[in-house]
Amino acid sequence: MTPAKHHRPDDANHLANDEVPSGYQKVETPQGVKIVREGPVSFVRRELAMSPNRQKLWEEHQGTTVLPVARSFADTSVAPESYLDVASVWGQDGPLIVDVGVGHGESTFAGAQAHPEANFLAVEVYRPGLAKLLDRVVTEDVINVRMVEANAPEVLDHMLPAASAQEVWVFFSDPWQKNRYHKRRLIQPKFLDRVARVLVDGGLLRLATDWSHYAAHMRDVAEAHVEFENLYPGRLAGNESPLTAARVQGTDDDNPMPEAQALDTLGGWAPRFDTRPVTSFEAKAQRAGRYIFDLTYRRVDR
């Protein structure tokens, strides 16, 4: 198995001392100038402790199933000179599916088993989750999965070539429920710019969430983006909409809305596609009475 390449073929130069990579900015602080990320990240960093067996497995598969990453400033960053040669890394010319924020990797694993002809890239910063996926991949001899421990926007910016992915999946990213944190939501116009760059013409962006407010936000952002079109316009509108039901029942905040005010006239909700499994996370949301929202957008032709 060929490891990932660190550098773009046409960029052998390192950053000058006064340059800041795309996605970062300089900030003046009482302690001096710091380099910080300028936009939403794909994660909340969590405890990285793993069992000895999984730690050993993780170390054994560095540079192969676990792709090497050139870093810039943070331990989950991706250096601007990074480059992923898809055909050589996977050893096959199949379509690339990028699964962002995979958690324990259930969706990646199910998709890879169902579509051995495709190349699956699991993007996650929670190393124990990736290690759990790695354990399943090795045990079941699933050979079309690679994983990268990194911030997804930087993976899209720096590792993936333009028009290299057939699909990008973002399932159950953090909804950041409080109003003051909405700017931290991953699904924002700039993130969709990144997704549009890496998708082939006609490629798909698949989204899912169990929070109705975030579902409406994701739909608003995607519907307004000129490079995406909804594959299911108008589907499940009005009284058939899960958004209408969630608003009437107040599933997000125990604050039910009057039916006339709750009515979702737009719809556009996608059916659950075949290989997306019911994860433990989703099952917990369903037990709590929340609805599941799927959205699917096509990258319009350039």
Coordinates of C-alpha atoms in Angstrom, one line a residue:
M1 CA 0.0 0.0 0.0
T2 CA 1.5 3.4 -1.0
P3 CA 1.6 6.1 1.6
A4 CA 0.1 9.5 1.0
K5 CA 2.4 12.2 -0.4
H6 CA 3.1 15.2 1.7
H7 CA 3.7 17.8 -1.0
R8 CA 1.9 19.1 -4.1
P9 CA 3.9 18.3 -7.2
D10 CA 4.2 21.9 -8.1
D11 CA 5.0 23.4 -4.7
A12 CA 8.3 22.5 -3.1
N13 CA 8.7 25.8 -1.2
H14 CA 8.0 26.1 2.5
L15 CA 6.1 29.0 4.0
A16 CA 8.1 32.1 4.7
N17 CA 8.2 33.1 8.3
D18 CA 5.7 36.0 7.8
E19 CA 3.2 33.9 5.8
V20 CA 0.0 32.4 7.2
P21 CA -1.7 29.4 5.5
S22 CA -5.2 29.6 4.2
G23 CA -7.7 29.1 7.0
Y24 CA -5.5 30.8 9.7
Q25 CA -5.0 34.4 10.8
K26 CA -2.6 36.4 13.0
V27 CA -4.1 37.7 16.3
E28 CA -2.6 40.2 18.7
T29 CA -2.8 38.9 22.3
P30 CA -1.2 40.2 25.6
Q31 CA 1.3 37.3 25.1
G32 CA 2.2 38.4 21.6
V33 CA 1.1 37.5 18.1
K34 CA -0.6 34.1 17.8
I35 CA -1.6 32.1 14.7
V36 CA -5.2 30.8 15.1
R37 CA -7.9 29.2 12.8
E38 CA -10.1 31.8 11.3
G39 CA -13.3 29.7 10.7
P40 CA -15.3 26.8 12.1
V41 CA -13.5 23.6 12.6
S42 CA -14.9 20.1 12.2
F43 CA -14.6 19.0 15.8
V44 CA -14.4 19.6 19.5
R45 CA -11.2 18.0 20.7
R46 CA -11.7 15.2 23.2
E47 CA -9.7 12.8 25.3
L48 CA -7.3 10.7 23.2
A49 CA -6.7 7.8 25.6
M50 CA -6.9 4.4 23.9
S51 CA -6.5 0.8 25.1
P52 CA -3.0 -0.7 24.6
N53 CA -4.2 -3.0 21.8
R54 CA -5.7 -0.2 19.8
Q55 CA -2.7 2.0 20.5
K56 CA -0.5 -0.7 19.1
L57 CA -2.8 -1.2 16.1
W58 CA -2.7 2.6 15.5
E59 CA 1.1 2.7 15.5
E60 CA 1.3 -0.4 13.2
H61 CA -0.8 1.2 10.5
Q62 CA 0.8 4.7 10.5
G63 CA 1.6 5.7 6.9
T64 CA -0.7 3.1 5.3
T65 CA -4.3 2.9 6.4
V66 CA -3.7 5.9 8.7
L67 CA -2.4 8.5 6.3
P68 CA 0.6 10.7 7.2
V69 CA -0.2 14.4 7.5
A70 CA 2.2 17.3 7.2
R71 CA 1.2 19.8 9.9
S72 CA 1.5 23.6 10.0
F73 CA 0.6 25.1 13.4
A74 CA -1.8 22.8 15.3
D75 CA -1.6 19.1 15.9
T76 CA -4.8 18.6 13.8
S77 CA -3.7 21.0 11.0
V78 CA -2.8 20.2 7.5
A79 CA 0.1 22.0 5.9
P80 CA -0.6 24.0 2.7
E81 CA 1.9 21.9 0.7
S82 CA 0.1 18.7 1.4
Y83 CA -1.3 16.6 -1.5
L84 CA -3.1 13.3 -1.7
D85 CA -2.6 11.2 -4.7
V86 CA -5.8 9.2 -4.6
A87 CA -5.0 6.6 -7.2
S88 CA -1.6 5.6 -5.7
V89 CA -2.8 5.7 -2.1
W90 CA -5.8 3.4 -2.7
G91 CA -4.2 1.4 -5.5
Q92 CA -7.4 1.6 -7.5
D93 CA -9.2 4.2 -9.7
G94 CA -12.6 4.1 -8.0
P95 CA -14.7 7.1 -6.9
L96 CA -13.5 8.9 -3.7
I97 CA -16.0 9.2 -0.9
V98 CA -15.0 11.6 1.9
D99 CA -16.7 11.1 5.3
V100 CA -16.3 14.1 7.5
G101 CA -16.4 13.8 11.3
V102 CA -16.9 10.0 11.3
G103 CA -17.1 9.5 15.1
H104 CA -16.6 5.7 15.5
G105 CA -16.7 5.2 11.7
E106 CA -20.0 3.3 11.4
S107 CA -21.0 5.2 8.2
T108 CA -17.5 4.8 6.6
F109 CA -17.4 1.1 7.4
A110 CA -20.9 0.3 6.1
G111 CA -20.3 2.3 2.9
A112 CA -16.9 0.6 2.3
Q113 CA -18.3 -2.8 2.8
A114 CA -21.2 -2.1 0.4
H115 CA -19.0 -0.5 -2.3
P116 CA -15.6 -2.2 -2.4
E117 CA -15.0 -0.5 -5.8
A118 CA -15.0 3.0 -4.1
N119 CA -12.2 4.7 -2.1
F120 CA -13.3 5.9 1.4
L121 CA -11.5 8.6 3.3
A122 CA -12.5 9.0 7.0
V123 CA -11.7 12.4 8.4
E124 CA -11.8 12.8 12.1
V125 CA -9.7 14.4 15.0
Y126 CA -11.0 12.0 17.7
R127 CA -8.2 9.4 17.5
P128 CA -10.0 6.7 19.6
G129 CA -12.9 6.8 17.1
L130 CA -10.6 6.3 14.2
A131 CA -8.8 3.5 16.1
K132 CA -12.1 1.8 16.6
L133 CA -12.8 2.1 12.9
L134 CA -9.3 0.8 12.2
D135 CA -9.9 -2.2 14.4
R136 CA -13.0 -3.1 12.4
V137 CA -11.3 -2.5 9.0
V138 CA -8.4 -4.8 9.9
T139 CA -10.6 -7.5 11.5
E140 CA -13.0 -7.6 8.6
D141 CA -10.2 -7.2 6.0
V142 CA -11.8 -4.1 4.4
I143 CA -9.1 -2.7 2.2
N144 CA -10.7 0.4 0.6
V145 CA -10.7 2.6 3.8
R146 CA -8.0 5.2 4.6
M147 CA -8.2 7.7 7.5
V148 CA -6.7 11.0 8.4
E149 CA -6.6 12.6 11.8
A150 CA -7.1 16.2 10.9
N151 CA -9.4 19.2 10.7
A152 CA -11.8 18.7 7.8
P153 CA -11.7 22.2 6.3
E154 CA -7.9 21.9 6.0
V155 CA -8.2 18.5 4.5
L156 CA -10.5 19.9 1.8
D157 CA -8.3 22.9 1.3
H158 CA -4.9 21.3 1.1
M159 CA -4.9 17.5 0.8
L160 CA -7.6 16.9 -1.8
P161 CA -7.2 17.9 -5.5
A162 CA -10.0 19.9 -7.2
A163 CA -12.7 17.7 -8.6
S164 CA -11.3 14.6 -6.9
A165 CA -14.3 13.4 -4.8
Q166 CA -17.6 11.8 -5.9
E167 CA -19.3 12.4 -2.6
V168 CA -18.8 14.2 0.7
W169 CA -20.7 13.1 3.8
V170 CA -21.2 15.2 6.9
F171 CA -23.4 13.3 9.4
F172 CA -24.3 14.7 12.8
S173 CA -21.8 17.5 13.0
D174 CA -22.1 19.6 16.2
P175 CA -25.3 21.7 16.0
W176 CA -24.0 24.4 18.4
Q177 CA -27.4 25.0 19.8
K178 CA -27.0 28.3 21.6
N179 CA -27.4 31.4 19.4
R180 CA -24.1 32.8 20.3
Y181 CA -22.3 29.7 19.1
H182 CA -24.1 29.4 15.7
K183 CA -21.0 30.9 14.0
R184 CA -19.1 27.7 15.0
R185 CA -21.4 25.4 13.0
L186 CA -19.4 23.5 10.3
I187 CA -22.0 23.9 7.6
Q188 CA -21.4 27.5 6.5
P189 CA -21.0 29.1 3.0
K190 CA -17.2 29.0 3.2
F191 CA -17.3 25.3 4.0
L192 CA -19.6 24.6 1.1
D193 CA -17.1 26.5 -1.1
R194 CA -14.5 24.0 0.0
V195 CA -16.8 21.0 -0.7
A196 CA -17.7 22.4 -4.1
R197 CA -14.0 22.6 -5.0
V198 CA -13.2 19.0 -4.3
L199 CA -16.4 17.5 -5.8
V200 CA -16.6 16.4 -9.4
D201 CA -19.4 17.8 -11.5
G202 CA -22.6 16.0 -10.4
G203 CA -20.9 14.9 -7.2
L204 CA -23.0 14.7 -4.1
L205 CA -23.0 16.4 -0.7
R206 CA -24.9 14.3 1.9
L207 CA -25.9 15.8 5.2
A208 CA -27.7 14.5 8.3
T209 CA -28.6 15.9 11.7
D210 CA -31.0 15.2 14.5
W211 CA -31.5 18.9 15.5
S212 CA -34.3 20.7 13.7
H213 CA -32.8 24.2 14.1
Y214 CA -29.5 23.0 12.6
A215 CA -31.4 21.1 9.8
A216 CA -33.1 24.3 8.8
H217 CA -29.8 26.2 9.0
M218 CA -28.0 23.6 6.8
R219 CA -30.9 23.7 4.2
D220 CA -30.8 27.5 4.1
V221 CA -27.0 27.6 3.6
A222 CA -27.1 24.9 0.9
E223 CA -30.1 26.3 -0.9
A224 CA -28.4 29.7 -1.2
H225 CA -25.2 28.3 -2.6
V226 CA -24.9 28.7 -6.3
E227 CA -22.8 25.6 -6.8
F228 CA -25.3 23.2 -5.3
E229 CA -28.8 22.1 -6.2
N230 CA -31.2 20.0 -4.0
L231 CA -31.8 16.5 -5.4
Y232 CA -35.2 16.4 -3.8
P233 CA -36.8 19.9 -4.0
G234 CA -40.1 20.1 -2.3
R235 CA -40.0 16.6 -0.9
L236 CA -41.8 16.2 2.5
A237 CA -43.1 19.8 2.6
G238 CA -46.0 21.1 4.8
N239 CA -47.6 18.7 7.2
E240 CA -45.4 15.8 6.0
S241 CA -42.2 17.6 6.9
P242 CA -40.2 16.4 9.9
L243 CA -39.3 20.0 10.5
T244 CA -43.0 20.9 10.9
A245 CA -43.4 18.0 13.4
A246 CA -40.2 18.9 15.3
R247 CA -41.4 22.6 15.6
V248 CA -44.9 21.7 16.7
Q249 CA -43.5 19.3 19.3
G250 CA -40.6 21.5 20.4
T251 CA -38.2 18.6 20.2
D252 CA -35.1 20.9 20.3
D253 CA -35.9 23.2 23.1
D254 CA -39.2 22.1 24.7
N255 CA -40.8 25.2 23.2
P256 CA -43.6 24.0 20.9
M257 CA -44.7 26.4 18.1
P258 CA -48.2 27.0 16.9
E259 CA -49.0 24.8 13.9
A260 CA -49.4 27.7 11.5
Q261 CA -46.1 29.2 12.5
A262 CA -44.3 25.8 12.5
L263 CA -45.3 24.8 8.9
D264 CA -42.3 24.0 6.7
T265 CA -43.5 25.1 3.2
L266 CA -40.1 24.4 1.6
G267 CA -39.4 20.7 2.3
G268 CA -36.5 19.3 0.3
W269 CA -35.6 16.5 2.8
A270 CA -33.9 13.6 1.2
P271 CA -34.7 9.9 1.9
R272 CA -32.2 8.0 3.9
F273 CA -29.7 6.5 1.5
D274 CA -29.0 2.8 1.5
T275 CA -25.7 2.5 3.2
R276 CA -26.1 5.1 6.0
P277 CA -26.5 2.9 9.1
V278 CA -28.4 3.8 12.3
T279 CA -25.4 4.6 14.6
S280 CA -25.5 4.4 18.4
F281 CA -25.5 8.2 18.3
E282 CA -28.6 8.4 16.1
A283 CA -30.4 5.7 18.1
K284 CA -29.9 7.8 21.2
A285 CA -31.4 10.8 19.4
Q286 CA -34.4 8.8 18.3
R287 CA -35.0 7.5 21.8
A288 CA -35.0 11.1 23.0
G289 CA -37.8 11.8 20.5
R290 CA -35.8 13.9 18.0
Y291 CA -36.4 13.6 14.2
I292 CA -33.6 12.7 11.7
F293 CA -33.1 15.1 8.8
D294 CA -31.3 14.1 5.6
L295 CA -30.3 16.5 2.8
T296 CA -28.6 15.7 -0.5
Y297 CA -27.2 18.3 -2.8
R298 CA -25.7 17.9 -6.3
R299 CA -22.6 19.9 -7.3
V300 CA -23.7 21.7 -10.4
D301 CA -21.6 21.4 -13.6
R302 CA -18.8 23.9 -13.9

